[in-house]
mmCIF file of C-alpha atoms in Angstrom:
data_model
loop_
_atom_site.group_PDB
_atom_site.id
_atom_site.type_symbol
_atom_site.label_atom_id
_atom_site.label_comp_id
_atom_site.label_asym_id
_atom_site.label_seq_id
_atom_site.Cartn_x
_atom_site.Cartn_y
_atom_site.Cartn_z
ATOM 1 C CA UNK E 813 0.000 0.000 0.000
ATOM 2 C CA UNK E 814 1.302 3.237 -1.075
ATOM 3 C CA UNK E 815 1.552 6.153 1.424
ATOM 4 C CA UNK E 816 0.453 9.779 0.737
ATOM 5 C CA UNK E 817 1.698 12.430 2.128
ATOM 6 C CA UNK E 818 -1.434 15.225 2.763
ATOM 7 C CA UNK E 819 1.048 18.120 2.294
ATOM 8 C CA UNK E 820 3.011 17.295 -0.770
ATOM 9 C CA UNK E 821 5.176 19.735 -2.884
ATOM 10 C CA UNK E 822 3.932 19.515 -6.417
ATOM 11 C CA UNK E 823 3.389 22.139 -9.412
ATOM 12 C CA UNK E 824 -0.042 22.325 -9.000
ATOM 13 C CA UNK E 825 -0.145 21.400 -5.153
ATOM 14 C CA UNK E 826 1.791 24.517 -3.413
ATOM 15 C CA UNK E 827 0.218 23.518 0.024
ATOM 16 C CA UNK E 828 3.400 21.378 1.194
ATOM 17 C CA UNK E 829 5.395 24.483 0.974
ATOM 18 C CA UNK E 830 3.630 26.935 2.706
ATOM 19 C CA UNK E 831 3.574 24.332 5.469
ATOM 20 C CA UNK E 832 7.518 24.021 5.162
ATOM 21 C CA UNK E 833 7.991 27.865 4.913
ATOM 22 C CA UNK E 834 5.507 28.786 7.552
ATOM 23 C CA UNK E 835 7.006 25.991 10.316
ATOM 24 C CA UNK E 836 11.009 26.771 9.338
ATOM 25 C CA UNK E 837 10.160 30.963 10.362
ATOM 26 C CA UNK E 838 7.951 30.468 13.035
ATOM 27 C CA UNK E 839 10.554 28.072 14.774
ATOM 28 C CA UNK E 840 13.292 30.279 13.699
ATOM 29 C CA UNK E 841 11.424 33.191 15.200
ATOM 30 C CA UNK E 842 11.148 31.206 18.559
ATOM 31 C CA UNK E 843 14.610 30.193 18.642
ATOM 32 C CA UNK E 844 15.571 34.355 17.820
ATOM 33 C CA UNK E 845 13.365 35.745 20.411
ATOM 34 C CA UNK E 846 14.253 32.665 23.202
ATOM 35 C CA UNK E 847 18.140 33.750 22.681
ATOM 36 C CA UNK E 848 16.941 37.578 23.038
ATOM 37 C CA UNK E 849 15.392 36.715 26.101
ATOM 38 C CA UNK E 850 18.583 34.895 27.748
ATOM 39 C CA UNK E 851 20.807 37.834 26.459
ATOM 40 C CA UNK E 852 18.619 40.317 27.942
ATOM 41 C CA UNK E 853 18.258 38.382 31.596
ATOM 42 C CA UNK E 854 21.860 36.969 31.591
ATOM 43 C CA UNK E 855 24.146 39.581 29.986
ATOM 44 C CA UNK E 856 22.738 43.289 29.678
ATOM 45 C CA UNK E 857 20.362 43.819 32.316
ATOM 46 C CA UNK E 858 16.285 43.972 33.060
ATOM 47 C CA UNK E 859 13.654 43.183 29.866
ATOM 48 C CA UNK E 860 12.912 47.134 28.283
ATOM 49 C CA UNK E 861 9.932 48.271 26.307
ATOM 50 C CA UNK E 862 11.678 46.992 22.749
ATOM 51 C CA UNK E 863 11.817 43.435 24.094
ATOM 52 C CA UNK E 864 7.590 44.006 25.194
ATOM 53 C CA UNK E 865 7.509 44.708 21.523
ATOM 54 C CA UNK E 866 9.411 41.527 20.007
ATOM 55 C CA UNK E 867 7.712 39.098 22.348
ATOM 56 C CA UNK E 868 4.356 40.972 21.665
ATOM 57 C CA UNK E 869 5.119 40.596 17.754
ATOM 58 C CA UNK E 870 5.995 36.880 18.323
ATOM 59 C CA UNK E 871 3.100 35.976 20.064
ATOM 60 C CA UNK E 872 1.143 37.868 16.698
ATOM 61 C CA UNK E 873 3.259 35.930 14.405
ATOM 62 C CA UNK E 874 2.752 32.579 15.956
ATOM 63 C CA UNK E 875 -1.010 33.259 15.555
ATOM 64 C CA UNK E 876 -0.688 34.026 12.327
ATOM 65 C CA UNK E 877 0.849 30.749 11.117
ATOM 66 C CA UNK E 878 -2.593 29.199 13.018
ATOM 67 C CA UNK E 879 -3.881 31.044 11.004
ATOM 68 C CA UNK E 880 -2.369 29.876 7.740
ATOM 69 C CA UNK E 881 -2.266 26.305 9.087
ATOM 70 C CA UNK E 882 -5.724 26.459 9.373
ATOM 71 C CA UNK E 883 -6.363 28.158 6.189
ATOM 72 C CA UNK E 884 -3.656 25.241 4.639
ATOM 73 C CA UNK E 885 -6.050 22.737 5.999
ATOM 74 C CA UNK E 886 -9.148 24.065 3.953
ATOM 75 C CA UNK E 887 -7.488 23.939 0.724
ATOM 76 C CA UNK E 888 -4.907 26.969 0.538
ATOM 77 C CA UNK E 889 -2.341 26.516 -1.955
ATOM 78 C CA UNK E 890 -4.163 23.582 -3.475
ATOM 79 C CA UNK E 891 -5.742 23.295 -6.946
ATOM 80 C CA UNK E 892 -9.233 24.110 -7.040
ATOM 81 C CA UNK E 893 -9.855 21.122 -8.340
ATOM 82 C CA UNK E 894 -8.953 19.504 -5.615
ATOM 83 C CA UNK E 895 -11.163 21.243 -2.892
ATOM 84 C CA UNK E 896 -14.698 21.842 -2.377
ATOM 85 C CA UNK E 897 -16.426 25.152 -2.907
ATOM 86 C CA UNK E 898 -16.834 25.335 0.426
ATOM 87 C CA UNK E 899 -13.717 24.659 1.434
ATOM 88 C CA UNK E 900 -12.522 27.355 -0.643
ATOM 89 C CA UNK E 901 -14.551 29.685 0.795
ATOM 90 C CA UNK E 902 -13.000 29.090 4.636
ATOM 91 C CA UNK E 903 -9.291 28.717 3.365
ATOM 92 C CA UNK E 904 -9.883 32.673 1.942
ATOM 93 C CA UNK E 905 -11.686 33.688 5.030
ATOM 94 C CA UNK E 906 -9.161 32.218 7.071
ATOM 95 C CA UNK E 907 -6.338 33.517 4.763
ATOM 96 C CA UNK E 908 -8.197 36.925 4.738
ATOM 97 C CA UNK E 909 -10.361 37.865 6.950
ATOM 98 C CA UNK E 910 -12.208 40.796 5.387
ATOM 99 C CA UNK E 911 -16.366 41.197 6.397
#
């Protein structure tokens, strides 16, 4: 039995690579703002308004790639062949969220 993967990285099929995108900055981003931190508290001295502002941007990003996740899940970056109308229709709510 053959084994498919449900984000796979094909010319039509674009969803594997947002996934791979999205999870390599957001864990980037982490590691970044974690080594911020320790410099901050170890070497220079108590957290200032700038490092509110990076953590508070974090926290924004990593809802953001929920965001896209969930979006990915409903058919983003898929043909539209492949999804249902409806599905459609929540991946570009999700993606955009415009009234």
């Amino acid at each position: 039995m053959e084994s498919v993967s449900p984000y796979a990285v094909s010319v039509t099929n674009r969803s594997g690579l947002i996934v791979i995108v999205e999870t390599l900055f957001m864990t980037w981003m982490i590691i970044v703002s974690l080594v911020r931190l320790y410099m901050r508290l170890a070497v220079n001295g108590p957290v200032k308004l700038d490092d509110v502002v990076v953590f508070t941007g974090s926290i924004m990003a990593i809802a953001h790639v929920g965001s896209i996740m969930d979006a990915v899940s409903h058919g983003l970056g898929r043909p539209e062949g492949q999804s249902s109308p409806s599905n459609l229709i929540r991946a570009g709510k999700v993606a955009l969220p415009l009234p």
